[in-house]
Amino acid sequence: MSGEESCLQAICDLKSRHDFLLFVDEAHSFGLHPERTLCTKLGVTDQVDFVMTTLSKSTASIGGVVATSHAFKTFLQVEANAYLFQAAIPPADVAAIIAAMDVIEETPQLLESLWSKVSYMRGKLCDLGLDVGHGTSPIIPVFIRDSDTLLRMGQDMFDQGIFTTSVAYPVVKHSEVRFRFILNESHSYDQIDRTVDVLEKLGRRYGVIAYEDAPHGADVEMR
Ligand SMILES: Cc1ncc(COP(=O)(O)O)c(C=O)c1O
């Protein structure tokens, strides 16, 4: 949920000593590495029972995928209600997903450029003292930790021309509410700067960024 990578290698080591099933959610990593998944990157795919991803992030569509063994596949086909009823992904969305995967595969420089933008934006947010958790992925949380502030700040941000998702209660605990920015390669550095600028001003106004940390003469008036 926060774009943090689990200690997958250590979990796989544990699995070699204990009997449990391992389900890896690659929603925040699928398509973002040249090896395509985190499991492949770490060389642990064979030790994982279920590799799952949503197709709403790197492939910008809807739906999801579970890769598993033949036996579990049959089980899911019978038990998973999304599969059982008629909410299958429409063909046009499948075409968009396949096209997105082709683009990812054929244009490795997109990934390089994306990761540069991610570290640029994460770095700027950290420099401001905003809490972005411990992740590294393009799905960047900004923890606000107060539901009322999240609501009001989110509206102000929208009014300033910045759209982001508010991850609010009850999706997460009140103490973990956050904005979630999903950076993609087509975002420009100017757009990132503008977003960080608005976040800085609103963050100071709502007390999410301490005034003491403000550079000399920081302008907290909104444009
Ligand atoms: C870690 C994680 N897994 C799964 C999902 C579900 O994805 P979707 O909203 O496309 O169903 C999300 C959504 O944000 C997510 O963050």
Short mmCIF file of C-alpha atoms and ligand atoms in Angstrom, two decimals:
data_model
loop_
_atom_site.label_atom_id
_atom_site.label_comp_id
_atom_site.label_asym_id
_atom_site.label_seq_id
_atom_site.Cartn_x
_atom_site.Cartn_y
_atom_site.Cartn_z
CA MET A 1 0.00 0.00 0.00
CA SER A 2 2.92 2.34 0.65
CA GLY A 3 5.13 1.22 -2.23
CA GLU A 4 7.55 -0.53 0.09
CA GLU A 5 9.33 -3.68 -1.03
CA SER A 6 9.07 -6.61 1.34
CA CYS A 7 12.22 -8.51 2.35
CA LEU A 8 11.29 -11.14 -0.19
CA GLN A 9 14.62 -12.97 -0.18
CA ALA A 10 14.46 -13.42 3.60
CA ILE A 11 10.84 -14.61 3.39
CA CYS A 12 11.86 -17.16 0.74
CA ASP A 13 14.70 -18.35 2.98
CA LEU A 14 12.15 -18.80 5.75
CA LYS A 15 9.87 -20.70 3.39
CA SER A 16 12.64 -23.21 2.67
CA ARG A 17 12.59 -24.09 6.38
CA HIS A 18 8.88 -23.81 7.18
CA ASP A 19 5.76 -24.98 5.43
CA PHE A 20 3.66 -22.04 4.25
CA LEU A 21 2.24 -20.65 1.05
CA LEU A 22 3.69 -17.41 -0.29
CA PHE A 23 1.60 -14.80 -2.12
CA VAL A 24 3.48 -11.81 -3.54
CA ASP A 25 1.59 -8.65 -4.49
CA GLU A 26 3.56 -7.00 -7.30
CA ALA A 27 1.12 -4.10 -7.78
CA HIS A 28 3.90 -1.61 -7.06
CA SER A 29 6.69 -3.41 -8.91
CA PHE A 30 5.22 -5.12 -11.98
CA GLY A 31 6.60 -3.62 -15.19
CA LEU A 32 8.94 -1.30 -13.30
CA HIS A 33 12.08 -3.42 -13.58
CA PRO A 34 13.76 -4.72 -16.74
CA GLU A 35 13.09 -8.22 -15.35
CA ARG A 36 9.38 -7.25 -15.22
CA THR A 37 8.65 -8.49 -11.68
CA LEU A 38 10.44 -8.20 -8.35
CA CYS A 39 10.32 -12.00 -8.03
CA THR A 40 12.17 -12.41 -11.34
CA LYS A 41 14.63 -9.68 -10.43
CA LEU A 42 15.49 -11.49 -7.19
CA GLY A 43 15.41 -14.92 -8.86
CA VAL A 44 12.80 -16.29 -6.43
CA THR A 45 9.82 -16.88 -8.73
CA ASP A 46 10.09 -20.68 -8.33
CA GLN A 47 9.72 -20.34 -4.57
CA VAL A 48 6.57 -18.22 -4.72
CA ASP A 49 3.13 -19.87 -4.88
CA PHE A 50 1.17 -16.88 -6.16
CA VAL A 51 2.52 -13.83 -8.00
CA MET A 52 -0.24 -11.26 -8.29
CA THR A 53 -0.39 -7.83 -9.85
CA THR A 54 -3.00 -5.26 -10.62
CA LEU A 55 -3.04 -4.01 -14.22
CA SER A 56 -4.15 -0.54 -13.16
CA LYS A 57 -0.69 0.88 -12.47
CA SER A 58 2.23 0.27 -14.87
CA THR A 59 -0.14 -0.94 -17.59
CA ALA A 60 -2.62 1.88 -16.95
CA SER A 61 -5.76 -0.19 -17.36
CA ILE A 62 -7.96 -2.31 -15.06
CA GLY A 63 -8.03 -5.87 -13.81
CA GLY A 64 -5.32 -8.05 -12.43
CA VAL A 65 -3.35 -11.24 -12.86
CA VAL A 66 -2.46 -14.15 -10.61
CA ALA A 67 0.33 -16.42 -11.81
CA THR A 68 0.35 -19.77 -10.05
CA SER A 69 0.69 -23.52 -10.48
CA HIS A 70 -1.77 -25.55 -12.50
CA ALA A 71 -3.43 -26.96 -9.35
CA PHE A 72 -4.00 -23.56 -7.77
CA LYS A 73 -5.11 -22.14 -11.10
CA THR A 74 -8.00 -24.61 -11.23
CA PHE A 75 -8.86 -23.79 -7.62
CA LEU A 76 -8.96 -20.05 -8.37
CA GLN A 77 -11.04 -20.54 -11.50
CA VAL A 78 -13.68 -22.24 -9.38
CA GLU A 79 -13.39 -20.14 -6.21
CA ALA A 80 -12.52 -16.58 -7.27
CA ASN A 81 -15.80 -14.73 -7.60
CA ALA A 82 -14.38 -12.13 -9.99
CA TYR A 83 -13.66 -15.02 -12.34
CA LEU A 84 -16.84 -16.90 -11.61
CA PHE A 85 -19.23 -14.10 -12.58
CA GLN A 86 -19.20 -11.83 -15.57
CA ALA A 87 -16.84 -9.06 -14.50
CA ALA A 88 -14.13 -10.14 -16.94
CA ILE A 89 -11.78 -7.48 -18.35
CA PRO A 90 -13.23 -6.00 -21.57
CA PRO A 91 -11.21 -6.77 -24.73
CA ALA A 92 -10.32 -3.09 -25.28
CA ASP A 93 -8.67 -2.98 -21.84
CA VAL A 94 -6.79 -6.20 -22.56
CA ALA A 95 -5.51 -4.62 -25.79
CA ALA A 96 -4.35 -1.56 -23.83
CA ILE A 97 -2.52 -3.79 -21.33
CA ILE A 98 -0.77 -5.78 -24.09
CA ALA A 99 0.19 -2.53 -25.85
CA ALA A 100 1.54 -1.07 -22.58
CA MET A 101 3.62 -4.20 -21.98
CA ASP A 102 5.01 -3.97 -25.53
CA VAL A 103 5.98 -0.34 -24.92
CA ILE A 104 7.65 -1.23 -21.61
CA GLU A 105 9.57 -4.07 -23.24
CA GLU A 106 10.60 -2.19 -26.37
CA THR A 107 11.54 1.10 -24.70
CA PRO A 108 13.87 0.36 -21.76
CA GLN A 109 14.88 4.02 -21.60
CA LEU A 110 11.35 4.77 -20.30
CA LEU A 111 12.15 2.84 -17.14
CA GLU A 112 15.47 4.65 -16.68
CA SER A 113 13.77 8.00 -17.13
CA LEU A 114 10.93 7.04 -14.79
CA TRP A 115 13.31 5.94 -12.01
CA SER A 116 15.25 9.23 -12.32
CA LYS A 117 12.02 11.17 -11.90
CA VAL A 118 11.03 9.01 -8.93
CA SER A 119 14.26 9.67 -7.06
CA TYR A 120 14.03 13.38 -7.96
CA MET A 121 10.50 13.68 -6.56
CA ARG A 122 11.12 11.49 -3.53
CA GLY A 123 14.28 13.48 -2.79
CA LYS A 124 12.47 16.82 -2.96
CA LEU A 125 9.65 15.59 -0.72
CA CYS A 126 12.13 14.20 1.82
CA ASP A 127 14.10 17.47 1.79
CA LEU A 128 10.89 19.26 2.79
CA GLY A 129 10.53 16.92 5.75
CA LEU A 130 7.41 15.24 4.37
CA ASP A 131 6.87 11.66 5.45
CA VAL A 132 7.05 9.46 2.33
CA GLY A 133 7.61 6.17 4.16
CA HIS A 134 10.47 3.85 3.32
CA GLY A 135 9.59 2.82 -0.21
CA THR A 136 11.39 3.50 -3.46
CA SER A 137 8.64 2.92 -6.01
CA PRO A 138 6.86 5.41 -8.30
CA ILE A 139 3.82 5.02 -6.08
CA ILE A 140 4.73 7.70 -3.59
CA PRO A 141 2.78 8.11 -0.35
CA VAL A 142 2.79 11.36 1.56
CA PHE A 143 1.59 10.54 5.06
CA ILE A 144 -0.69 13.17 6.61
CA ARG A 145 -1.90 11.03 9.54
CA ASP A 146 -4.97 13.20 10.23
CA SER A 147 -8.21 12.54 8.36
CA ASP A 148 -9.59 16.07 8.55
CA THR A 149 -6.32 17.57 7.28
CA LEU A 150 -6.19 15.00 4.48
CA LEU A 151 -9.68 16.00 3.34
CA ARG A 152 -9.08 19.74 3.43
CA MET A 153 -5.58 19.64 2.03
CA GLY A 154 -6.70 17.30 -0.77
CA GLN A 155 -9.43 19.75 -1.78
CA ASP A 156 -6.99 22.68 -1.72
CA MET A 157 -4.53 20.70 -3.79
CA PHE A 158 -7.25 19.93 -6.33
CA ASP A 159 -8.19 23.62 -6.45
CA GLN A 160 -4.52 24.34 -7.17
CA GLY A 161 -4.64 22.00 -10.18
CA ILE A 162 -2.99 18.96 -8.59
CA PHE A 163 -4.92 15.71 -8.73
CA THR A 164 -3.92 12.88 -6.45
CA THR A 165 -5.60 10.05 -4.61
CA SER A 166 -6.41 10.37 -0.93
CA VAL A 167 -6.03 7.06 0.84
CA ALA A 168 -8.46 7.67 3.66
CA TYR A 169 -10.05 5.78 6.56
CA PRO A 170 -11.29 2.99 6.54
CA VAL A 171 -8.90 1.86 3.76
CA VAL A 172 -6.14 2.58 6.28
CA LYS A 173 -6.14 3.57 9.95
CA HIS A 174 -6.73 7.28 10.76
CA SER A 175 -3.09 7.46 11.82
CA GLU A 176 -1.97 6.19 8.41
CA VAL A 177 -4.06 8.32 6.05
CA ARG A 178 -1.98 9.67 3.19
CA PHE A 179 -1.97 11.09 -0.31
CA ARG A 180 -0.74 8.75 -2.96
CA PHE A 181 1.07 10.15 -5.97
CA ILE A 182 1.52 7.76 -8.85
CA LEU A 183 4.35 9.12 -10.93
CA ASN A 184 4.66 8.09 -14.54
CA GLU A 185 7.30 8.72 -17.15
CA SER A 186 5.21 11.26 -19.03
CA HIS A 187 5.14 13.59 -16.01
CA SER A 188 7.59 16.41 -16.64
CA TYR A 189 10.12 17.77 -14.16
CA ASP A 190 8.14 21.04 -14.26
CA GLN A 191 5.01 19.20 -13.19
CA ILE A 192 6.91 17.51 -10.38
CA ASP A 193 8.31 20.89 -9.24
CA ARG A 194 4.86 22.45 -9.35
CA THR A 195 3.36 19.57 -7.34
CA VAL A 196 6.11 19.76 -4.72
CA ASP A 197 5.71 23.53 -4.58
CA VAL A 198 1.96 23.26 -3.87
CA LEU A 199 2.60 20.49 -1.34
CA GLU A 200 5.16 22.65 0.43
CA LYS A 201 2.83 25.63 0.72
CA LEU A 202 -0.16 23.56 1.84
CA GLY A 203 2.04 21.43 4.10
CA ARG A 204 3.17 24.56 5.95
CA ARG A 205 -0.34 25.98 6.07
CA TYR A 206 -1.75 22.78 7.59
CA GLY A 207 1.20 22.17 9.90
CA VAL A 208 2.28 19.01 8.10
CA ILE A 209 5.66 20.67 7.51
CA ALA A 210 7.04 22.47 10.55
CA TYR A 211 7.52 26.25 10.15
CA GLU A 212 10.95 25.94 11.78
CA ASP A 213 12.11 23.95 8.75
CA ALA A 214 11.07 26.69 6.35
CA PRO A 215 13.86 28.32 4.39
CA HIS A 216 14.35 32.02 5.26
CA GLY A 217 11.52 34.14 3.91
CA ALA A 218 9.45 31.12 2.83
CA ASP A 219 6.24 32.33 1.30
CA VAL A 220 3.27 30.50 2.77
CA GLU A 221 0.67 32.51 0.88
CA MET A 222 -1.11 30.53 -1.83
CA ARG A 223 -1.14 31.84 -5.34
C1 LIG B 1 -0.41 -3.07 -3.10
C2 LIG B 1 -1.70 -3.04 -3.88
N1 LIG B 1 -2.23 -4.20 -4.29
C3 LIG B 1 -3.38 -4.24 -4.99
C4 LIG B 1 -4.04 -3.08 -5.33
C5 LIG B 1 -5.34 -3.19 -6.08
O1 LIG B 1 -5.30 -2.58 -7.31
P1 LIG B 1 -6.66 -2.12 -8.03
O2 LIG B 1 -7.05 -0.85 -7.39
O3 LIG B 1 -6.27 -1.95 -9.45
O4 LIG B 1 -7.65 -3.20 -7.82
C6 LIG B 1 -3.54 -1.86 -4.93
C7 LIG B 1 -4.25 -0.62 -5.28
O5 LIG B 1 -3.82 0.46 -5.14
C8 LIG B 1 -2.32 -1.83 -4.19
O6 LIG B 1 -1.79 -0.67 -3.77
#
